[in-house]
mmCIF file of N, CA, C and O in Angstrom:
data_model
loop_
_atom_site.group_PDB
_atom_site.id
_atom_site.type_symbol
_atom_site.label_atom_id
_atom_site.label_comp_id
_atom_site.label_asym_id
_atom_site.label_seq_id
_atom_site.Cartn_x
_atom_site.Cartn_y
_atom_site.Cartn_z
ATOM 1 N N UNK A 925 -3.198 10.389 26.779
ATOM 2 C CA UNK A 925 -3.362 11.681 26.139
ATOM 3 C C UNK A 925 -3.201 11.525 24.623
ATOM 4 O O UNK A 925 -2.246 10.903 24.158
ATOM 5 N N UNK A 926 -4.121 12.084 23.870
ATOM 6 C CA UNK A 926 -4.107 12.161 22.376
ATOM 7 C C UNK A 926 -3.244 12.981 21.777
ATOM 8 O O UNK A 926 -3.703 14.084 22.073
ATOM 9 N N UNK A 927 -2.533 13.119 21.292
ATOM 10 C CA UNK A 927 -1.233 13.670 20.661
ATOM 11 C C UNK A 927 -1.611 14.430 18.943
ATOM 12 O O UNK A 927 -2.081 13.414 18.431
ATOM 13 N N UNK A 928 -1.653 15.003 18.346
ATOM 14 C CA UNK A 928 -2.231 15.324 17.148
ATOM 15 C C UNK A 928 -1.026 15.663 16.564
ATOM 16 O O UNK A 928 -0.751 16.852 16.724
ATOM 17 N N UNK A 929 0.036 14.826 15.747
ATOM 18 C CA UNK A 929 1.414 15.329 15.214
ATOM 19 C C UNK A 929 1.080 15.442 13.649
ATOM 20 O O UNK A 929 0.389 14.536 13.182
ATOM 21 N N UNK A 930 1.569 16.623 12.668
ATOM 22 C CA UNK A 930 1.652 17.475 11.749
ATOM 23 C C UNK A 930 3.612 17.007 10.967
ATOM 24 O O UNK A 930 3.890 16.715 9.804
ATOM 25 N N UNK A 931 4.343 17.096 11.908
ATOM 26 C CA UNK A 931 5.613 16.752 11.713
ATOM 27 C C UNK A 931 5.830 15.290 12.152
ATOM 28 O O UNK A 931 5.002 14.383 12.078
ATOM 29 N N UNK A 932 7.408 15.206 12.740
ATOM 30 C CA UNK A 932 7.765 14.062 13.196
ATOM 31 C C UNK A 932 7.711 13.936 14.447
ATOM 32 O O UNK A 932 7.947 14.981 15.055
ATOM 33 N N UNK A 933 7.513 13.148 14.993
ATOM 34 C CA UNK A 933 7.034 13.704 16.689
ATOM 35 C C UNK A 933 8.342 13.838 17.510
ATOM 36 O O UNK A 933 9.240 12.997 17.532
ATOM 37 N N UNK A 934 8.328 14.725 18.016
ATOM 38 C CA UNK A 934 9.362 14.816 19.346
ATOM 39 C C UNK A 934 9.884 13.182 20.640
ATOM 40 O O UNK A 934 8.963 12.477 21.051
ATOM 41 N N UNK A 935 10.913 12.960 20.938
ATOM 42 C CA UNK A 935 10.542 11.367 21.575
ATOM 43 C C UNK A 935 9.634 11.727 23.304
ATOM 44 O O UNK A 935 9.211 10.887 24.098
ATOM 45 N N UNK A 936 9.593 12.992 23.398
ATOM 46 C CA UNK A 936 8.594 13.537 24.340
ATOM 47 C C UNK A 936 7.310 13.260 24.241
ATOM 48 O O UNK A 936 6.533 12.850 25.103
ATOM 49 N N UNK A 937 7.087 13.591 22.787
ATOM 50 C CA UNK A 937 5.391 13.073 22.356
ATOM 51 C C UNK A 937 5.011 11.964 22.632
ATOM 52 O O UNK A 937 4.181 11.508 23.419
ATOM 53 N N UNK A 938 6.111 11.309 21.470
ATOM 54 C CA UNK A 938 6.186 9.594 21.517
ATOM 55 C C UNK A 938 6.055 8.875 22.913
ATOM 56 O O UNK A 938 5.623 7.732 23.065
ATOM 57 N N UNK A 939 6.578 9.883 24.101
ATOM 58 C CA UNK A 939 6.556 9.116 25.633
ATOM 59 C C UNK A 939 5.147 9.416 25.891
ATOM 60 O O UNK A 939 4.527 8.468 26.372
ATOM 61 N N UNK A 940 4.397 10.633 25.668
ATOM 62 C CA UNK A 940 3.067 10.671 25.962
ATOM 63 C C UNK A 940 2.158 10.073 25.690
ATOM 64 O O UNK A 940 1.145 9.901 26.367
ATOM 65 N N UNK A 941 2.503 9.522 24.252
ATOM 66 C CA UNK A 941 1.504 8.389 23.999
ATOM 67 C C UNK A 941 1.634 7.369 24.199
ATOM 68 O O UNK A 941 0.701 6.632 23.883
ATOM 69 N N UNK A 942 2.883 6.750 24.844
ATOM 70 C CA UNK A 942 3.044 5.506 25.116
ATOM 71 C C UNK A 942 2.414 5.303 26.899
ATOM 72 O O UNK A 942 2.161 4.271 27.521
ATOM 73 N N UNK A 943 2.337 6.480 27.234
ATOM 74 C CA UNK A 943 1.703 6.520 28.445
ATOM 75 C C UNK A 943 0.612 5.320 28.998
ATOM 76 O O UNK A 943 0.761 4.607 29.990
ATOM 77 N N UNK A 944 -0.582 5.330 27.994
ATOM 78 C CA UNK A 944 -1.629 3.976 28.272
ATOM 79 C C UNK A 944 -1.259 2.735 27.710
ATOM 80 O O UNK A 944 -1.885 1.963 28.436
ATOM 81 N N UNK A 945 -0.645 2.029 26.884
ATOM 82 C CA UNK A 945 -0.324 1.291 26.636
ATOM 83 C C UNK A 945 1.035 0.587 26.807
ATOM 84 O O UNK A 945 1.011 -0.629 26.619
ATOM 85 N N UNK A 946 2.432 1.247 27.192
ATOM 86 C CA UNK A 946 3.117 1.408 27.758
ATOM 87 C C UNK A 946 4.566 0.626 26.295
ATOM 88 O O UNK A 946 5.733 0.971 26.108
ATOM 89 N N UNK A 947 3.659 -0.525 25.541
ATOM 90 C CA UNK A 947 4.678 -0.964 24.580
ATOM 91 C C UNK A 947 3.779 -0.514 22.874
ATOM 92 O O UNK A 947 4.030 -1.120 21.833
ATOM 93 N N UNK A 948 3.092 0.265 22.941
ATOM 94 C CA UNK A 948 2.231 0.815 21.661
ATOM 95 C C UNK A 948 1.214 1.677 21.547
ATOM 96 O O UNK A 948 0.353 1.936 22.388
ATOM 97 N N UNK A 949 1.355 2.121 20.443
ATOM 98 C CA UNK A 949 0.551 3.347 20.761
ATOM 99 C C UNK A 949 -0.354 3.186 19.603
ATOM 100 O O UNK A 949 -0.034 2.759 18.494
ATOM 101 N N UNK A 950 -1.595 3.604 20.015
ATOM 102 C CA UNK A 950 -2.739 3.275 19.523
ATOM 103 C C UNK A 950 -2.765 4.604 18.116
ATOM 104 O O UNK A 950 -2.484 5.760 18.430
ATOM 105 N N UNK A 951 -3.041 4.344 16.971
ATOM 106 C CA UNK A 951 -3.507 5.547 15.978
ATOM 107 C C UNK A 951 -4.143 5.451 14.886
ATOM 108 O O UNK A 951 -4.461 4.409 14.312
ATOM 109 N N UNK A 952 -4.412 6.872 14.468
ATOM 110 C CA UNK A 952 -5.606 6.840 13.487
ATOM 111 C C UNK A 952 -4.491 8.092 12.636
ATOM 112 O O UNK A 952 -3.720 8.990 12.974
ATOM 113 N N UNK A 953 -4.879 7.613 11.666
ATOM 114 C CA UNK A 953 -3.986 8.307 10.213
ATOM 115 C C UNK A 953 -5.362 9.236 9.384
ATOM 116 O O UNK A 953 -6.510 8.824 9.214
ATOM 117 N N UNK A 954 -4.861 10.403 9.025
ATOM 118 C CA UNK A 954 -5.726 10.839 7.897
ATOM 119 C C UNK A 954 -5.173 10.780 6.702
ATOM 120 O O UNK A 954 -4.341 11.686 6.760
ATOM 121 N N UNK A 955 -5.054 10.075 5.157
ATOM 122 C CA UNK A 955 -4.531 9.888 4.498
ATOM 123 C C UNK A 955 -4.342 11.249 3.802
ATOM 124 O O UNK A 955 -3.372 11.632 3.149
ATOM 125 N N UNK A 956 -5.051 11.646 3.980
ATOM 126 C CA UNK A 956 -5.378 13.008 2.380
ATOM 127 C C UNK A 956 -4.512 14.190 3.566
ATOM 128 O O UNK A 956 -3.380 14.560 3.257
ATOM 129 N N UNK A 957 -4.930 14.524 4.423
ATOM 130 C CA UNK A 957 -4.188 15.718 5.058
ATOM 131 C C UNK A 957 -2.894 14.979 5.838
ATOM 132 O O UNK A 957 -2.476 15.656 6.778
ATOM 133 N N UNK A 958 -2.386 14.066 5.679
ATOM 134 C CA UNK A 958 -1.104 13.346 5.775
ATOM 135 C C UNK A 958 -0.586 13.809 7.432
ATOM 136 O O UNK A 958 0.606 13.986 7.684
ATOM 137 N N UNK A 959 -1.860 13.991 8.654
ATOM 138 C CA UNK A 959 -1.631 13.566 9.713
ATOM 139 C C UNK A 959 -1.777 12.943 10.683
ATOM 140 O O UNK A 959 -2.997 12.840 10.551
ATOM 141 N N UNK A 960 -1.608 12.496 11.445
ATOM 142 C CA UNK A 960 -1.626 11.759 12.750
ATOM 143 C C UNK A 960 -1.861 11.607 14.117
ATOM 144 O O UNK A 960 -0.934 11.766 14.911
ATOM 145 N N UNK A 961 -3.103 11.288 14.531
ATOM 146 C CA UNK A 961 -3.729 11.219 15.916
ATOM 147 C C UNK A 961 -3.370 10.341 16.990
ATOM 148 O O UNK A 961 -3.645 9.204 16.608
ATOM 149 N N UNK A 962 -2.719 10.301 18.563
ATOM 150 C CA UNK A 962 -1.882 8.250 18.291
ATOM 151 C C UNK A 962 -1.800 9.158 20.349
ATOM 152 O O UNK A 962 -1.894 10.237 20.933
ATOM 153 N N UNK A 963 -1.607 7.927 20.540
ATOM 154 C CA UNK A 963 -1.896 8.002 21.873
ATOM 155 C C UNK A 963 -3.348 7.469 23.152
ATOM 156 O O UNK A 963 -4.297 8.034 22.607
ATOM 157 N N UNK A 964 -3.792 6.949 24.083
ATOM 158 C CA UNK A 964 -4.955 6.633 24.456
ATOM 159 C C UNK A 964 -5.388 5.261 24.120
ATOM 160 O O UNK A 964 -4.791 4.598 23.271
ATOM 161 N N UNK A 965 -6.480 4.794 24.810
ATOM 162 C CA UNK A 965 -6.854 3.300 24.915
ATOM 163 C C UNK A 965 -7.481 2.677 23.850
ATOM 164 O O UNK A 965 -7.566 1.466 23.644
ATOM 165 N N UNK A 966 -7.919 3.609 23.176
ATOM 166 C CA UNK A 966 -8.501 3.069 21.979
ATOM 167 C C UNK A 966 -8.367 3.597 21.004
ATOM 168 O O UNK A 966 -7.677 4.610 21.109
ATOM 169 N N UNK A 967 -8.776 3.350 19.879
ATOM 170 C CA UNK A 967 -8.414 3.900 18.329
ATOM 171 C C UNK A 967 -9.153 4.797 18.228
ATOM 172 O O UNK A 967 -8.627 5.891 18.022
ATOM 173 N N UNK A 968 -10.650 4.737 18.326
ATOM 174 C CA UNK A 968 -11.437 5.481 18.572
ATOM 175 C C UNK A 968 -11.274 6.967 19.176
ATOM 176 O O UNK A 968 -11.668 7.897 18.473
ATOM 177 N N UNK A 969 -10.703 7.249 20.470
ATOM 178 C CA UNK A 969 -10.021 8.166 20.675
ATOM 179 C C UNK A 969 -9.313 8.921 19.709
ATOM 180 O O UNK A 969 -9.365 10.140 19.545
ATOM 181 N N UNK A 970 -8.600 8.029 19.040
ATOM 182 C CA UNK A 970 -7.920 9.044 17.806
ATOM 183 C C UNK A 970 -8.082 9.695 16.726
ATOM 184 O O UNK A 970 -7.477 10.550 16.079
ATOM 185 N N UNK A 971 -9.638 8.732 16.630
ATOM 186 C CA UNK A 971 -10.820 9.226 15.108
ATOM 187 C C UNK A 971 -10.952 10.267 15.791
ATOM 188 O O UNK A 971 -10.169 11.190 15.566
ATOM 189 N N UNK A 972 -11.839 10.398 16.680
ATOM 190 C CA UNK A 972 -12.836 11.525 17.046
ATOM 191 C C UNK A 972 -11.733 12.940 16.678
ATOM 192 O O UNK A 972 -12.006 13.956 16.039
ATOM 193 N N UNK A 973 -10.385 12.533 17.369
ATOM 194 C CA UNK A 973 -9.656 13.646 17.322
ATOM 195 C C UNK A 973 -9.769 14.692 16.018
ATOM 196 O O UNK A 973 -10.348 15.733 15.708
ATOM 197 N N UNK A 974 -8.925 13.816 15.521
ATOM 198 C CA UNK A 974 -9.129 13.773 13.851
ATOM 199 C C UNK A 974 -9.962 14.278 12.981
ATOM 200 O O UNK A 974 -9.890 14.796 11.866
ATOM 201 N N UNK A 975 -11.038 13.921 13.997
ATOM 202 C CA UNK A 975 -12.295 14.638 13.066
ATOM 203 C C UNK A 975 -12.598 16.006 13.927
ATOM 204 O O UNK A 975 -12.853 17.018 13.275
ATOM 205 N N UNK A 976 -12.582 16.080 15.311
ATOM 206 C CA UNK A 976 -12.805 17.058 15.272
ATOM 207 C C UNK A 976 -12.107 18.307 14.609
ATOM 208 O O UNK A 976 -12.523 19.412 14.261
ATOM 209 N N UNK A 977 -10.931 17.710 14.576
ATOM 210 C CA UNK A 977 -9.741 18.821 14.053
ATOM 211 C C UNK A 977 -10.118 19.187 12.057
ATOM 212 O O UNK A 977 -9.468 19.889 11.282
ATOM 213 N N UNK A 978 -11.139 18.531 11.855
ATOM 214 C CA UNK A 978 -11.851 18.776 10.144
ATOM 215 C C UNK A 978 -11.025 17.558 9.261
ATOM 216 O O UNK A 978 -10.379 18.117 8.375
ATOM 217 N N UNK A 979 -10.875 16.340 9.228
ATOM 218 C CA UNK A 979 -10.867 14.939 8.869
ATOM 219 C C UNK A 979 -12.091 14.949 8.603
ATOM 220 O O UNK A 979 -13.017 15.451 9.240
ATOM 221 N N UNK A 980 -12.093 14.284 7.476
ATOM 222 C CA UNK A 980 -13.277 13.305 6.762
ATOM 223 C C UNK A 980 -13.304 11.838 7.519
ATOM 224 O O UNK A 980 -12.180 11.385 7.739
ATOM 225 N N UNK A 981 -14.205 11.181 7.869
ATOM 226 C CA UNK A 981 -14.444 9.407 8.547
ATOM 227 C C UNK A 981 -13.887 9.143 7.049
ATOM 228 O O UNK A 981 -13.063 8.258 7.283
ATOM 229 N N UNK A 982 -13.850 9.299 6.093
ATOM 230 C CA UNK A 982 -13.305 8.171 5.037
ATOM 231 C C UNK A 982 -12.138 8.380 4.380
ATOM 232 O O UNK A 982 -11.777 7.792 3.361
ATOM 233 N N UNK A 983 -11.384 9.461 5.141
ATOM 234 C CA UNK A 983 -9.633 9.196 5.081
ATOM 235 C C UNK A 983 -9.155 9.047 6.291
ATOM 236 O O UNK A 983 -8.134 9.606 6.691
ATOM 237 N N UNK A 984 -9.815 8.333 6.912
ATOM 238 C CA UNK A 984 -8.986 8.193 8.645
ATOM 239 C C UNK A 984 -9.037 6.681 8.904
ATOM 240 O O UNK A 984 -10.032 6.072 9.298
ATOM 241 N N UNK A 985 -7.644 6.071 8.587
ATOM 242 C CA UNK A 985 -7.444 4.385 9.201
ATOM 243 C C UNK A 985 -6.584 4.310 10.295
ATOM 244 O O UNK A 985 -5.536 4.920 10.504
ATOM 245 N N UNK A 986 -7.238 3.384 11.039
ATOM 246 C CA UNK A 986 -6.265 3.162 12.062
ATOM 247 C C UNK A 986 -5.524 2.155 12.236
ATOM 248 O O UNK A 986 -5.778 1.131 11.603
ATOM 249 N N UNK A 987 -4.432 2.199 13.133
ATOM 250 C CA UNK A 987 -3.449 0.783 12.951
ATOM 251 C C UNK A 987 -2.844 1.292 14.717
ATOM 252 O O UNK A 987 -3.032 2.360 15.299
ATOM 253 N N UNK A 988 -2.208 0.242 15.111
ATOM 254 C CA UNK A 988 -0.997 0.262 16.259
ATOM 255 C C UNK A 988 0.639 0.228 15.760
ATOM 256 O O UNK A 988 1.210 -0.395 14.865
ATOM 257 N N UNK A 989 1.086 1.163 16.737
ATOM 258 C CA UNK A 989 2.264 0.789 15.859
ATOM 259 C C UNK A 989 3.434 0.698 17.235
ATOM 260 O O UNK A 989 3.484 1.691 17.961
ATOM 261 N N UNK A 990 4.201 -0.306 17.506
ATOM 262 C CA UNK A 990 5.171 -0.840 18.539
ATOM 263 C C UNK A 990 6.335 0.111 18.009
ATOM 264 O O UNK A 990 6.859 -0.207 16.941
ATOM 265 N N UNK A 991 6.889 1.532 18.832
ATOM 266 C CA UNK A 991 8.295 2.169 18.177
ATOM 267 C C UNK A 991 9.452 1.452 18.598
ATOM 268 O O UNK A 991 10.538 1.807 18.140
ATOM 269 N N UNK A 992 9.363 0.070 19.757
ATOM 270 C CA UNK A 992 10.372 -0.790 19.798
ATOM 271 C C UNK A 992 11.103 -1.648 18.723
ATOM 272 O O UNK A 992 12.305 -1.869 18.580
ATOM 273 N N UNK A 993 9.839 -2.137 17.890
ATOM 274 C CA UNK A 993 9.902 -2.658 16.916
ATOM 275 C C UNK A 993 9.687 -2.497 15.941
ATOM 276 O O UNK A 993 9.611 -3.482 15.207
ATOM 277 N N UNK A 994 9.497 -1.318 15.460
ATOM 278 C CA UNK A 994 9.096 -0.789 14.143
ATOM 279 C C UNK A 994 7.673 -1.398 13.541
ATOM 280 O O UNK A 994 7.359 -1.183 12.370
ATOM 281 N N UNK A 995 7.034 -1.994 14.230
ATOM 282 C CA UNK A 995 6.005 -3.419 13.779
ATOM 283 C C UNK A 995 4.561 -2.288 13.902
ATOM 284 O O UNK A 995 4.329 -1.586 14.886
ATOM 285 N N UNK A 996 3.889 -2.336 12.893
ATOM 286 C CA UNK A 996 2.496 -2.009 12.566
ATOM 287 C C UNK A 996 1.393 -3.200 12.246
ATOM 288 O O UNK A 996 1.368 -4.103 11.409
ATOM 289 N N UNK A 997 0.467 -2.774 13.325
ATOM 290 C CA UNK A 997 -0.379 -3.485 13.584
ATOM 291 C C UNK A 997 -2.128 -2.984 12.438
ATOM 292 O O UNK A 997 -3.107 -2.466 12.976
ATOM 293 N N UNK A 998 -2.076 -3.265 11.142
ATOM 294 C CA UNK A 998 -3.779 -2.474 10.619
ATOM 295 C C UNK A 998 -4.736 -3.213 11.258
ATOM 296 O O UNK A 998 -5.170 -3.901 10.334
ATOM 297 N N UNK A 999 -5.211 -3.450 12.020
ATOM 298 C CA UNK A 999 -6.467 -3.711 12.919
ATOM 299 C C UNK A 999 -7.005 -3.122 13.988
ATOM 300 O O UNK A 999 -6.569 -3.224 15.135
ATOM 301 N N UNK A 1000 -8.159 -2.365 13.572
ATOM 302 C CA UNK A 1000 -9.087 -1.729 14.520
ATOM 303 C C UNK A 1000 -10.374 -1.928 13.859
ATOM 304 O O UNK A 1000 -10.618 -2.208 12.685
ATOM 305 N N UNK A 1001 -11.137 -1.729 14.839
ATOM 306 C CA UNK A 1001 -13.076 -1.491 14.629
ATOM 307 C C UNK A 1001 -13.199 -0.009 13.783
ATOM 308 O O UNK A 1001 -14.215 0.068 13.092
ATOM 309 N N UNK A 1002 -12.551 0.836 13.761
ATOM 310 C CA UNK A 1002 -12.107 2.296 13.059
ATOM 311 C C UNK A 1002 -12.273 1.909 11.477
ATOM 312 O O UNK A 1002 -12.863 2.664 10.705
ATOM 313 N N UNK A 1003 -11.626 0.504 11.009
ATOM 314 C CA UNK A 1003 -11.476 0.217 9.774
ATOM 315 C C UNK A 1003 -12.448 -0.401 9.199
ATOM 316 O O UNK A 1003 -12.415 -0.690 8.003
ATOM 317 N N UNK A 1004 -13.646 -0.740 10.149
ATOM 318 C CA UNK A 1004 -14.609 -1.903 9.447
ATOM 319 C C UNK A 1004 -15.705 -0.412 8.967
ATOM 320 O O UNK A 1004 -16.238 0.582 9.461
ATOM 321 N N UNK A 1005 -15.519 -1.229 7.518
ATOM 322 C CA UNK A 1005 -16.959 0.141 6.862
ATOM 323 C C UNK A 1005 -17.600 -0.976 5.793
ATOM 324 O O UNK A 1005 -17.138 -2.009 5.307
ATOM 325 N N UNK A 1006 -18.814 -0.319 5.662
ATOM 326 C CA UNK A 1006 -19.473 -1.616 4.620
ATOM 327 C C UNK A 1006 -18.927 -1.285 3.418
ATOM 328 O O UNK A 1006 -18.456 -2.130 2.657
ATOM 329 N N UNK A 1007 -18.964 0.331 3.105
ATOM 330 C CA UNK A 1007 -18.727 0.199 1.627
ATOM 331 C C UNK A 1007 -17.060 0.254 1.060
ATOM 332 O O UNK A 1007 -16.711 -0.148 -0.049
ATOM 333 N N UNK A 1008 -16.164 0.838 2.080
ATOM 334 C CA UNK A 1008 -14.789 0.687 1.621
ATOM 335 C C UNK A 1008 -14.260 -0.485 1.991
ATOM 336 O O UNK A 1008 -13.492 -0.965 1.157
ATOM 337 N N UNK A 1009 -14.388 -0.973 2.769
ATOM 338 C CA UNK A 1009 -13.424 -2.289 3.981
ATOM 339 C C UNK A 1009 -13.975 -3.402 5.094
ATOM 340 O O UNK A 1009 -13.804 -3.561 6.303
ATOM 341 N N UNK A 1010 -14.417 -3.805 4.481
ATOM 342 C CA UNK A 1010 -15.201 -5.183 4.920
ATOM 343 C C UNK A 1010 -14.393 -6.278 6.248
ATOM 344 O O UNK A 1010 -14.571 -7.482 6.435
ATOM 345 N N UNK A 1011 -13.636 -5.463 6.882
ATOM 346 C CA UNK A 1011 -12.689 -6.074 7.958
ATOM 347 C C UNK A 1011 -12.484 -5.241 8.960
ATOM 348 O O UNK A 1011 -12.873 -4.073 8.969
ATOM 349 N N UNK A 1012 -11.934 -5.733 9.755
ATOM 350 C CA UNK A 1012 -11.085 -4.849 11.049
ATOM 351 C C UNK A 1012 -9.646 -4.607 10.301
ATOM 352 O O UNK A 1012 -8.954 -3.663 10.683
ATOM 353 N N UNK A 1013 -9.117 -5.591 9.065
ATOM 354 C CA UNK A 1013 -7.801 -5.239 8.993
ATOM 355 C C UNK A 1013 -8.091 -4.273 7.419
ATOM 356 O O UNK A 1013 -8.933 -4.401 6.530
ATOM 357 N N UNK A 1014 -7.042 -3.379 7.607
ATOM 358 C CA UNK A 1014 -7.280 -2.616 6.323
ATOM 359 C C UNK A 1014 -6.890 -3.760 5.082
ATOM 360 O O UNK A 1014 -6.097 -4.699 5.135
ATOM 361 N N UNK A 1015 -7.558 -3.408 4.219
ATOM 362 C CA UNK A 1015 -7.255 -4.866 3.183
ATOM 363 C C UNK A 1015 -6.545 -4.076 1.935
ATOM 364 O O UNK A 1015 -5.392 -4.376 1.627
ATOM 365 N N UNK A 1016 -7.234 -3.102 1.252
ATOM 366 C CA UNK A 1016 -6.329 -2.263 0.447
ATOM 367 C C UNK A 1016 -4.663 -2.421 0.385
ATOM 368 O O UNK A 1016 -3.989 -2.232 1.398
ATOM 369 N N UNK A 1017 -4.236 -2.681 -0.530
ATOM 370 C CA UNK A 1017 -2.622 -2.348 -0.562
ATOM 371 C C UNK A 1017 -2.285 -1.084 -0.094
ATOM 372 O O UNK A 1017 -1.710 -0.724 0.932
ATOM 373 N N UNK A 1018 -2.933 -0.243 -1.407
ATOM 374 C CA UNK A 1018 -2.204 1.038 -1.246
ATOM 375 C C UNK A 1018 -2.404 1.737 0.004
ATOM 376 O O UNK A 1018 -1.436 2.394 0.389
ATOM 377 N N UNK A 1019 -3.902 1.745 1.043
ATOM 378 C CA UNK A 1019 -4.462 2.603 2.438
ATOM 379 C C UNK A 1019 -3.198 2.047 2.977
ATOM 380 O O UNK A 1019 -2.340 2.762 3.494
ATOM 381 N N UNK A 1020 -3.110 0.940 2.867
ATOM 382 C CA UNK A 1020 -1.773 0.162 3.796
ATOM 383 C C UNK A 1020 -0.670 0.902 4.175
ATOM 384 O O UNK A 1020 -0.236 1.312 5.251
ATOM 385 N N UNK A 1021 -0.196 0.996 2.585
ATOM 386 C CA UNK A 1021 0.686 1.828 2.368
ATOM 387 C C UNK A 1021 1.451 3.011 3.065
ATOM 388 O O UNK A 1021 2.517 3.194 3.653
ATOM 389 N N UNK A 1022 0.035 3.908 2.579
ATOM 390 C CA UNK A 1022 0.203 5.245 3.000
ATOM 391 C C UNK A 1022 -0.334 5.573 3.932
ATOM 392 O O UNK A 1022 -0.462 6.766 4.206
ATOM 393 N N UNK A 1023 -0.927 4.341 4.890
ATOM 394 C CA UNK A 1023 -0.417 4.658 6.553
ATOM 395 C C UNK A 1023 0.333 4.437 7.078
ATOM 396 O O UNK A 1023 0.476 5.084 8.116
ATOM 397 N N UNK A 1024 1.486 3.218 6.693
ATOM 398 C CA UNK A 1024 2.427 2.724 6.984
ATOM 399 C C UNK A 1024 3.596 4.324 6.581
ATOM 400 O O UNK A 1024 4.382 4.684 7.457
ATOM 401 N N UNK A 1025 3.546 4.935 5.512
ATOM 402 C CA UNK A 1025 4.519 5.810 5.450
ATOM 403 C C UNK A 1025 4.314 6.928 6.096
ATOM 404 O O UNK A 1025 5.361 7.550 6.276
ATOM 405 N N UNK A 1026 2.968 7.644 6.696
ATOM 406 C CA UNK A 1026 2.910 8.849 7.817
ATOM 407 C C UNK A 1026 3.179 7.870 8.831
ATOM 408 O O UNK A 1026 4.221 8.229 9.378
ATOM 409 N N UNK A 1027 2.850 7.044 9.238
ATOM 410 C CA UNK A 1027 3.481 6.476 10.799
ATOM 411 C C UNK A 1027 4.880 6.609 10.937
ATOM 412 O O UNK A 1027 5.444 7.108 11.911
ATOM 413 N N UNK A 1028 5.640 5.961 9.524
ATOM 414 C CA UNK A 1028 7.242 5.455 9.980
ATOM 415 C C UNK A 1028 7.531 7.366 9.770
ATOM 416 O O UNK A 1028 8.274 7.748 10.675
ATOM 417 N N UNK A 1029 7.266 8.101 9.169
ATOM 418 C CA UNK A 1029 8.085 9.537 8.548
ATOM 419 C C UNK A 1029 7.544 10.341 9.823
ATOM 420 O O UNK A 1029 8.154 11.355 10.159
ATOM 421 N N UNK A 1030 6.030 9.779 10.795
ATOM 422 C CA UNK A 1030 6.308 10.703 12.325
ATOM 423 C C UNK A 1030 6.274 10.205 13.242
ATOM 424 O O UNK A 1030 5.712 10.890 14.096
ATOM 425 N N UNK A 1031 6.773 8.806 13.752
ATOM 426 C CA UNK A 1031 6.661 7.977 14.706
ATOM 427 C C UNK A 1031 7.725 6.886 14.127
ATOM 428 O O UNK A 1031 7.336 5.944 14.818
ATOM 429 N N UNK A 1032 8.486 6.492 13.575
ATOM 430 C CA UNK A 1032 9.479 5.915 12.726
ATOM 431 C C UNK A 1032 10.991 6.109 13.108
ATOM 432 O O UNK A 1032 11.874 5.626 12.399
#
């Protein structure tokens, strides 16, 4: 189940999305509206969310993130674009960044 968190997530949420993956939860960040799509088998799942909810495709990166371990994963197919990001892994410092800080401030 796709989870769409605004705040910090409840550890209820956090169990819902750990549902398919069972040690990580799959997500997609919108940088500019500073929320969070995370839950389900693929990353993909979490764009679409995202967008349907009025996200732009070019503030939405995705990453995995383990809440056992605090450990963030930037690699998805979500991230490969020709003209911003030439990888599966986000390469940018700063996108890094400031997905790394909505993950840890609602899943953290």
């Amino acid at each position: 189940m796709i989870e769409i968190i605004r705040v910090r997530a409840t550890p209820g949420q956090i169990e819902q999305m750990l549902q398919e993956l069972k040690f990580y939860i799959k997500v997609a960040v919108d940088i500019e509206h500073r929320i969070l799509a995370g839950g389900g088998e693929m990353h993909f799942y979490c764009e679409q969310a995202l967008l349907e909810d009025g996200s732009k495709q070019s503030d939405i990166w995705a990453a995995s993130f383990r809440p056992d371990t605090q450990q963030i994963i930037y690699e998805s197919m979500v991230n490969l674009r020709p003209r911003q990001n030439r990888s599966m892994e986000i390469m940018d410092v700063k996108i890094r960044e400031q997905v790394a800080a909505i993950i840890m401030e609602f899943l953290g």
